[in-house]
């Protein structure tokens, strides 16, 4: 309660104080009001406050009359002396009163002692001292060009510090086509300008619009203020990019390096910012293949080579380039860029062989088509113009066809597979570009075989030597033919021509292997009955039609030592080789007791007989000549010698495996008178025996003559019917004394052959020259023009048999010129022996037969020089011809003749070999040693 009372008392105290204050204020607030214009000068009198308030001027100073103001620079001051109110400084109404319609400045004046407060109001009257002004000198507006007409844009109003009628009264807008001005009056807030769009904006036409807004006050004259309005038309993406050219076309060389700029496209967009920023790309219609070849720079629009450009793949490219802006809703434009690819000579011609025949028959005619050649060059123009050629050294040529770049490979000359079976043809194609390119293609053409070659034998004619006694059914020789064709055309079969003629009758004893050409003999040949024959072999190929050829085969039978010596004398009445010879006791040494005669049907060394004493009672009494078979006394008989002596003579030939026969001679020593009587009887008997032998020899000679004539006729017929130079001639010596001579000559091709055999004579033995009894003779017809007057230098072609070596056996042929004639004295045996000479020379050089060949060595005649059997012999006495005269041309062989003064022949070899006299001396010493050795044996046997 007490608290409430207290609070009431306090409230009452406040109320009383307030009432007292109001009363005091009302007394002191008596107010005087003055009016002054703004901007008056300093010191201008406003009014006399003391007078107006009725104050005592004299007390004003004492009472400290003053204006109380918080302003440090008060606009007014009062003079204490007279109480007049003065202007202290210029007063700007707009500054003092801002936008108040009435500018009243209240001044508080105070007097002390007593305190008095007086209020003086000074109204500052406005003058038009300010122009309207806008808040900003330039107003920037951003208006989208898409804004529709009628759009309103409120502007900030202009402010004029003046008030009332001197404030902004109106606005004016500069002349333009797009905007107009509206003013809204908001009373105390003044007039507000509004910018109204009356025509659509187009940024691409005018990006900015500059306007001037003018504000006018109500002064006389009015003052104004301006504001520049810059309207920026905001871009709207309403323009698509536009390319600078209607057509983009460029020529690009093929094989342009990667990274090369082909062309640059350019597109512009009237929009701005991202709406006008253009980027480039390929259109949607561009194939993936173009993406591999070209690229486009999105910023610059440069089209760049990305991959290899090949004119041959495509010569023109049309690329859609798309230009787009970067607006929110981007707009796009497409333009075609045509790239024409220029050809570069970068392709060599290509050669293609069509309808190619890998083989062509060799009998094809010139002009036969082998292949069609197609030349292709992917380049164009001159770069694609091709010239084609082929090697000139082949029998083929290129013939252009009606179709461009087509050629026919044809033959231009005959073909021969046997000369060349395959051709590797190089075809060259060259274009006309710069630089030109070329290519080559090799075509192998095989020339197929046609059966146009007959079989050919390796030799024509064939000459074979067959040893007699061959085994029937075995191959004796072989022929071989070849055919230069191939396959079946070269498959050769053989057969023997059997025409049934007399000349070919021996072909029935032969058989031939049809495949190998080996010839088999169905019978064994005998040299003694058949010495030579010929037949023909036909070689036929397997072609269609087949071709054949024949060859003449000459066969010579070679002698074998298949005949043992036959004793011709002595022969007893019962046919055994035994005989009895009686000689007087008073004969001297060297008396001819008898002569053993033998015959061997073989020839050469096989028929060369040697005589030796196999058994004798007294070796010191009788001697046997190993060559002649003559038995002579070695000394005179003594009284102590036995009256009967038995001599067994061994006759042996010189074959590889020698055959022999023996003869027994009983020598009876009688007194001289008995010997003469017996000699008469014996001579009569001997005449009868010799008559019989002569009869048989005449029959033999007649048979040989008939065979000779038949052979001559046959050979003449063959010579006329065939081109082969083949002759056969049997040479016989008409003067014979019981010894039969075999001397057969043959001609085959350009060579002559001689078969030489011994004569057969009673009481004599001949030693033939060789087992290999064929002697090759030079053709006389070819050397007829050569000089025969002087001996020529030994020729290198000289050949002599190996059997001419000391102690050897003749196994091969010796060139022979002719048979030399060796003629004895009257009644002495005549013998033919081969003459050795050079194959190239025509000179002859006669040689003598060996010692003991059935000829008396005391009366030999020799002939040296060219000539034949019909030429007259040159008679030379023994010892007249020096050894050097008998020289085998081209060899170291020296033929010498040695005879004793008494006319008896030397026991040494007749022919010696060596170089000059040194060789002769060595041979002679060797022979003397051998004779001493044989003599010692004979003494031992006695």
Short mmCIF file of N, CA, C and O in Angstrom, two decimals, residues 524-610:
data_model
loop_
_atom_site.label_atom_id
_atom_site.label_comp_id
_atom_site.label_asym_id
_atom_site.label_seq_id
_atom_site.Cartn_x
_atom_site.Cartn_y
_atom_site.Cartn_z
N UNK A 524 78.05 -119.34 -132.07
CA UNK A 524 79.45 -119.00 -131.84
C UNK A 524 80.11 -118.77 -133.19
O UNK A 524 79.94 -119.56 -134.13
N UNK A 525 80.88 -117.71 -133.28
CA UNK A 525 81.55 -117.37 -134.53
C UNK A 525 82.91 -118.06 -134.61
O UNK A 525 83.58 -118.27 -133.58
N UNK A 526 83.29 -118.38 -135.84
CA UNK A 526 84.58 -119.03 -136.09
C UNK A 526 85.32 -118.18 -137.11
O UNK A 526 84.85 -117.99 -138.24
N UNK A 527 86.45 -117.68 -136.68
CA UNK A 527 87.22 -116.79 -137.56
C UNK A 527 87.65 -117.50 -138.83
O UNK A 527 87.74 -116.88 -139.90
N UNK A 528 87.91 -118.78 -138.69
CA UNK A 528 88.42 -119.51 -139.85
C UNK A 528 87.35 -119.71 -140.93
O UNK A 528 87.68 -119.95 -142.09
N UNK A 529 86.08 -119.59 -140.56
CA UNK A 529 85.00 -119.74 -141.55
C UNK A 529 84.33 -118.40 -141.86
O UNK A 529 83.75 -118.25 -142.92
N UNK A 530 84.37 -117.48 -140.92
CA UNK A 530 83.72 -116.18 -141.12
C UNK A 530 84.59 -115.11 -140.50
O UNK A 530 84.88 -115.13 -139.31
N UNK A 531 84.97 -114.19 -141.35
CA UNK A 531 85.85 -113.13 -140.86
C UNK A 531 85.14 -111.79 -140.70
O UNK A 531 85.53 -110.98 -139.89
N UNK A 532 84.13 -111.55 -141.42
CA UNK A 532 83.40 -110.28 -141.30
C UNK A 532 82.01 -110.44 -141.88
O UNK A 532 81.78 -111.28 -142.76
N UNK A 533 81.09 -109.65 -141.35
CA UNK A 533 79.75 -109.56 -141.91
C UNK A 533 79.15 -108.23 -141.45
O UNK A 533 79.70 -107.56 -140.57
N UNK A 534 78.04 -107.91 -142.03
CA UNK A 534 77.35 -106.67 -141.67
C UNK A 534 75.85 -106.90 -141.67
O UNK A 534 75.34 -107.80 -142.33
N UNK A 535 75.17 -106.05 -140.91
CA UNK A 535 73.71 -106.05 -140.86
C UNK A 535 73.27 -104.66 -140.47
O UNK A 535 74.10 -103.79 -140.17
N UNK A 536 71.97 -104.46 -140.48
CA UNK A 536 71.42 -103.15 -140.17
C UNK A 536 70.49 -103.22 -138.97
O UNK A 536 69.69 -104.16 -138.85
N UNK A 537 70.62 -102.20 -138.11
CA UNK A 537 69.74 -102.06 -136.93
C UNK A 537 68.86 -100.84 -137.15
O UNK A 537 69.35 -99.77 -137.55
N UNK A 538 67.58 -101.01 -136.89
CA UNK A 538 66.62 -99.93 -137.05
C UNK A 538 66.19 -99.44 -135.66
O UNK A 538 65.82 -100.26 -134.81
N UNK A 539 66.28 -98.13 -135.44
CA UNK A 539 65.82 -97.50 -134.19
C UNK A 539 64.56 -96.72 -134.50
O UNK A 539 64.55 -95.87 -135.40
N UNK A 540 63.49 -97.00 -133.77
CA UNK A 540 62.19 -96.38 -134.00
C UNK A 540 61.71 -95.73 -132.71
O UNK A 540 61.80 -96.35 -131.63
N UNK A 541 61.27 -94.46 -132.80
CA UNK A 541 60.74 -93.81 -131.60
C UNK A 541 59.26 -94.18 -131.43
O UNK A 541 58.66 -94.85 -132.27
N UNK A 542 58.69 -93.70 -130.32
CA UNK A 542 57.30 -94.04 -129.99
C UNK A 542 56.35 -92.90 -130.27
O UNK A 542 55.24 -92.87 -129.73
N UNK A 543 56.78 -91.93 -131.06
CA UNK A 543 55.91 -90.80 -131.38
C UNK A 543 54.80 -91.20 -132.34
O UNK A 543 54.71 -92.34 -132.83
N UNK A 544 53.92 -90.24 -132.57
CA UNK A 544 52.81 -90.45 -133.50
C UNK A 544 52.83 -89.32 -134.52
O UNK A 544 52.56 -88.17 -134.16
N UNK A 545 53.12 -89.59 -135.79
CA UNK A 545 53.61 -90.90 -136.29
C UNK A 545 55.05 -91.12 -135.86
O UNK A 545 55.80 -90.18 -135.62
N UNK A 546 55.43 -92.39 -135.83
CA UNK A 546 56.78 -92.72 -135.38
C UNK A 546 57.79 -92.44 -136.48
O UNK A 546 57.49 -92.52 -137.67
N UNK A 547 59.00 -92.12 -136.05
CA UNK A 547 60.12 -91.90 -136.96
C UNK A 547 61.21 -92.92 -136.65
O UNK A 547 61.34 -93.36 -135.50
N UNK A 548 61.94 -93.28 -137.68
CA UNK A 548 62.96 -94.30 -137.49
C UNK A 548 64.21 -93.94 -138.27
O UNK A 548 64.20 -93.09 -139.16
N UNK A 549 65.28 -94.66 -137.94
CA UNK A 549 66.55 -94.49 -138.61
C UNK A 549 67.30 -95.80 -138.48
O UNK A 549 67.08 -96.56 -137.52
N UNK A 550 68.14 -96.08 -139.44
CA UNK A 550 68.89 -97.33 -139.38
C UNK A 550 70.37 -97.03 -139.47
O UNK A 550 70.80 -95.96 -139.90
N UNK A 551 71.14 -98.03 -139.07
CA UNK A 551 72.58 -97.90 -139.07
C UNK A 551 73.17 -99.23 -139.50
O UNK A 551 72.61 -100.30 -139.23
N UNK A 552 74.25 -99.14 -140.21
CA UNK A 552 74.96 -100.35 -140.63
C UNK A 552 75.97 -100.74 -139.56
O UNK A 552 76.73 -99.90 -139.07
N UNK A 553 75.93 -102.01 -139.21
CA UNK A 553 76.85 -102.54 -138.21
C UNK A 553 77.82 -103.47 -138.91
O UNK A 553 77.42 -104.47 -139.53
N UNK A 554 79.09 -103.14 -138.88
CA UNK A 554 80.16 -103.97 -139.44
C UNK A 554 80.79 -104.77 -138.30
O UNK A 554 81.24 -104.18 -137.30
N UNK A 555 80.83 -106.06 -138.48
CA UNK A 555 81.35 -106.95 -137.44
C UNK A 555 82.59 -107.65 -137.99
O UNK A 555 82.53 -108.25 -139.09
N UNK A 556 83.65 -107.56 -137.27
CA UNK A 556 84.88 -108.24 -137.62
C UNK A 556 85.16 -109.29 -136.56
O UNK A 556 85.14 -108.99 -135.36
N UNK A 557 85.40 -110.52 -137.02
CA UNK A 557 85.68 -111.61 -136.11
C UNK A 557 87.18 -111.63 -135.84
O UNK A 557 87.99 -111.61 -136.79
N UNK A 558 87.54 -111.63 -134.59
CA UNK A 558 88.95 -111.65 -134.20
C UNK A 558 89.38 -113.08 -133.91
O UNK A 558 88.64 -113.87 -133.32
N UNK A 559 90.58 -113.36 -134.34
CA UNK A 559 91.10 -114.72 -134.21
C UNK A 559 91.45 -115.02 -132.77
O UNK A 559 91.96 -114.18 -132.04
N UNK A 560 91.19 -116.27 -132.37
CA UNK A 560 91.59 -116.81 -131.08
C UNK A 560 92.54 -117.96 -131.33
O UNK A 560 92.50 -118.62 -132.39
N UNK A 561 93.34 -118.24 -130.41
CA UNK A 561 94.28 -119.37 -130.55
C UNK A 561 93.54 -120.67 -130.26
O UNK A 561 93.70 -121.28 -129.20
N UNK A 562 92.71 -121.04 -131.22
CA UNK A 562 91.90 -122.25 -131.04
C UNK A 562 92.32 -123.38 -131.99
O UNK A 562 91.64 -124.39 -132.08
N UNK A 563 93.41 -123.18 -132.71
CA UNK A 563 93.90 -124.21 -133.63
C UNK A 563 95.35 -124.55 -133.27
O UNK A 563 96.21 -123.67 -133.23
N UNK A 564 95.58 -125.85 -133.04
CA UNK A 564 96.94 -126.31 -132.74
C UNK A 564 97.72 -126.43 -134.04
O UNK A 564 97.14 -126.61 -135.12
N UNK A 565 99.02 -126.28 -133.96
CA UNK A 565 99.84 -126.43 -135.17
C UNK A 565 99.66 -127.84 -135.79
O UNK A 565 99.46 -128.83 -135.08
N UNK A 566 99.67 -127.85 -137.09
CA UNK A 566 99.55 -129.12 -137.84
C UNK A 566 100.88 -129.36 -138.55
O UNK A 566 101.38 -128.48 -139.26
N UNK A 567 101.46 -130.56 -138.32
CA UNK A 567 102.74 -130.91 -138.95
C UNK A 567 102.48 -131.30 -140.39
O UNK A 567 101.71 -132.25 -140.68
N UNK A 568 103.06 -130.57 -141.28
CA UNK A 568 102.94 -130.89 -142.71
C UNK A 568 104.06 -131.81 -143.19
O UNK A 568 103.85 -132.62 -144.13
N UNK A 569 105.22 -131.69 -142.54
CA UNK A 569 106.35 -132.57 -142.89
C UNK A 569 107.23 -132.65 -141.67
O UNK A 569 107.48 -131.62 -141.00
N UNK A 570 107.69 -133.79 -141.28
CA UNK A 570 107.46 -135.09 -141.95
C UNK A 570 106.11 -135.71 -141.55
O UNK A 570 105.66 -135.53 -140.42
N UNK A 571 105.54 -136.47 -142.48
CA UNK A 571 104.30 -137.20 -142.22
C UNK A 571 104.48 -138.59 -142.77
O UNK A 571 104.85 -138.78 -143.94
N UNK A 572 104.23 -139.58 -141.90
CA UNK A 572 104.38 -140.99 -142.32
C UNK A 572 103.15 -141.44 -143.07
O UNK A 572 102.14 -140.73 -143.16
N UNK A 573 103.21 -142.68 -143.57
CA UNK A 573 102.10 -143.23 -144.34
C UNK A 573 100.87 -143.46 -143.51
O UNK A 573 99.73 -143.40 -144.00
N UNK A 574 101.06 -143.67 -142.22
CA UNK A 574 99.90 -143.86 -141.33
C UNK A 574 99.37 -142.54 -140.77
O UNK A 574 98.50 -142.53 -139.92
N UNK A 575 99.93 -141.42 -141.21
CA UNK A 575 99.44 -140.11 -140.80
C UNK A 575 100.15 -139.53 -139.61
O UNK A 575 99.87 -138.38 -139.22
N UNK A 576 101.03 -140.24 -138.98
CA UNK A 576 101.74 -139.69 -137.83
C UNK A 576 102.88 -138.81 -138.30
O UNK A 576 103.39 -138.97 -139.42
N UNK A 577 103.27 -137.85 -137.43
CA UNK A 577 104.33 -136.90 -137.78
C UNK A 577 105.68 -137.54 -137.52
O UNK A 577 106.38 -137.20 -136.55
N UNK A 578 106.03 -138.45 -138.30
CA UNK A 578 107.30 -139.12 -138.16
C UNK A 578 107.94 -139.24 -139.55
O UNK A 578 107.24 -139.38 -140.56
N UNK A 579 109.25 -139.18 -139.53
CA UNK A 579 109.97 -139.31 -140.80
C UNK A 579 111.40 -139.77 -140.58
O UNK A 579 111.95 -139.62 -139.48
N UNK A 580 112.00 -140.34 -141.62
CA UNK A 580 113.37 -140.86 -141.55
C UNK A 580 114.20 -140.12 -142.58
O UNK A 580 113.79 -139.96 -143.74
N UNK A 581 115.32 -139.60 -142.12
CA UNK A 581 116.24 -138.90 -142.99
C UNK A 581 117.60 -139.60 -142.93
O UNK A 581 118.08 -139.95 -141.85
N UNK A 582 118.18 -139.84 -144.10
CA UNK A 582 119.50 -140.45 -144.19
C UNK A 582 120.48 -139.43 -144.72
O UNK A 582 120.20 -138.74 -145.70
N UNK A 583 121.61 -139.36 -144.03
CA UNK A 583 122.62 -138.42 -144.46
C UNK A 583 123.97 -139.15 -144.49
O UNK A 583 124.21 -140.09 -143.72
N UNK A 584 124.87 -138.69 -145.42
CA UNK A 584 126.19 -139.32 -145.45
C UNK A 584 126.98 -138.95 -144.21
O UNK A 584 126.74 -137.92 -143.58
N UNK A 585 127.87 -139.79 -143.85
CA UNK A 585 128.66 -139.58 -142.65
C UNK A 585 129.70 -138.48 -142.89
O UNK A 585 130.18 -137.88 -141.95
N UNK A 586 130.03 -138.25 -144.15
CA UNK A 586 131.10 -137.32 -144.43
C UNK A 586 130.63 -135.88 -144.61
O UNK A 586 131.34 -135.05 -145.17
N UNK A 587 129.40 -135.53 -144.20
CA UNK A 587 128.91 -134.15 -144.37
C UNK A 587 129.61 -133.24 -143.37
O UNK A 587 130.02 -133.67 -142.28
N UNK A 588 129.72 -132.01 -143.79
CA UNK A 588 130.36 -131.03 -142.92
C UNK A 588 129.34 -130.38 -141.98
O UNK A 588 128.12 -130.59 -142.08
N UNK A 589 129.90 -129.60 -141.11
CA UNK A 589 129.01 -128.87 -140.18
C UNK A 589 128.15 -127.88 -140.97
O UNK A 589 128.62 -127.26 -141.92
N UNK A 590 126.88 -127.73 -140.58
CA UNK A 590 125.97 -126.83 -141.26
C UNK A 590 125.19 -127.49 -142.36
O UNK A 590 124.43 -126.82 -143.09
N UNK A 591 125.36 -128.79 -142.50
CA UNK A 591 124.63 -129.49 -143.54
C UNK A 591 123.14 -129.53 -143.18
O UNK A 591 122.77 -129.79 -142.04
N UNK A 592 122.29 -129.22 -144.15
CA UNK A 592 120.84 -129.26 -143.94
C UNK A 592 120.38 -130.69 -143.98
O UNK A 592 120.43 -131.34 -145.04
N UNK A 593 119.92 -131.13 -142.81
CA UNK A 593 119.43 -132.51 -142.72
C UNK A 593 118.02 -132.60 -143.28
O UNK A 593 117.76 -133.38 -144.18
N UNK A 594 117.17 -131.79 -142.78
CA UNK A 594 115.77 -131.75 -143.24
C UNK A 594 115.13 -130.46 -142.70
O UNK A 594 115.76 -129.71 -141.93
N UNK A 595 113.92 -130.26 -143.08
CA UNK A 595 113.18 -129.06 -142.62
C UNK A 595 111.79 -129.49 -142.19
O UNK A 595 111.03 -130.06 -142.97
N UNK A 596 111.48 -129.19 -140.93
CA UNK A 596 110.16 -129.51 -140.40
C UNK A 596 109.21 -128.37 -140.79
O UNK A 596 109.50 -127.20 -140.54
N UNK A 597 108.11 -128.78 -141.43
CA UNK A 597 107.12 -127.79 -141.86
C UNK A 597 105.82 -128.01 -141.10
O UNK A 597 105.38 -129.16 -140.95
N UNK A 598 105.26 -126.88 -140.65
CA UNK A 598 104.00 -126.95 -139.87
C UNK A 598 103.07 -125.81 -140.29
O UNK A 598 103.50 -124.82 -140.89
N UNK A 599 101.80 -126.00 -139.98
CA UNK A 599 100.77 -125.00 -140.35
C UNK A 599 99.85 -124.78 -139.15
O UNK A 599 99.47 -125.73 -138.46
N UNK A 600 99.50 -123.52 -138.94
CA UNK A 600 98.51 -123.16 -137.90
C UNK A 600 97.43 -122.32 -138.56
O UNK A 600 97.73 -121.29 -139.17
N UNK A 601 96.19 -122.79 -138.45
CA UNK A 601 95.07 -122.07 -139.10
C UNK A 601 94.84 -120.69 -138.51
O UNK A 601 94.19 -119.84 -139.14
N UNK A 602 95.34 -120.46 -137.30
CA UNK A 602 95.20 -119.13 -136.70
C UNK A 602 96.14 -118.16 -137.39
O UNK A 602 97.01 -118.55 -138.19
N UNK A 603 95.96 -116.87 -137.05
CA UNK A 603 96.80 -115.84 -137.64
C UNK A 603 97.41 -115.02 -136.53
O UNK A 603 97.09 -115.19 -135.35
N UNK A 604 98.29 -114.13 -136.94
CA UNK A 604 98.94 -113.28 -135.96
C UNK A 604 99.87 -114.09 -135.09
O UNK A 604 100.47 -115.09 -135.51
N UNK A 605 100.00 -113.68 -133.83
CA UNK A 605 100.84 -114.43 -132.90
C UNK A 605 100.30 -115.82 -132.67
O UNK A 605 101.04 -116.73 -132.33
N UNK A 606 98.99 -115.97 -132.82
CA UNK A 606 98.41 -117.30 -132.63
C UNK A 606 98.88 -118.27 -133.72
O UNK A 606 98.83 -119.49 -133.53
N UNK A 607 99.26 -117.74 -134.87
CA UNK A 607 99.75 -118.61 -135.94
C UNK A 607 101.25 -118.52 -136.16
O UNK A 607 101.77 -119.07 -137.12
N UNK A 608 101.91 -117.79 -135.30
CA UNK A 608 103.37 -117.65 -135.40
C UNK A 608 104.01 -118.83 -134.66
O UNK A 608 103.90 -118.96 -133.45
N UNK A 609 104.66 -119.70 -135.44
CA UNK A 609 105.18 -120.96 -134.90
C UNK A 609 106.66 -120.84 -134.61
O UNK A 609 107.43 -120.23 -135.36
N UNK A 610 107.04 -121.47 -133.52
CA UNK A 610 108.44 -121.57 -133.11
C UNK A 610 108.80 -123.05 -132.96
O UNK A 610 107.98 -123.85 -132.47
#
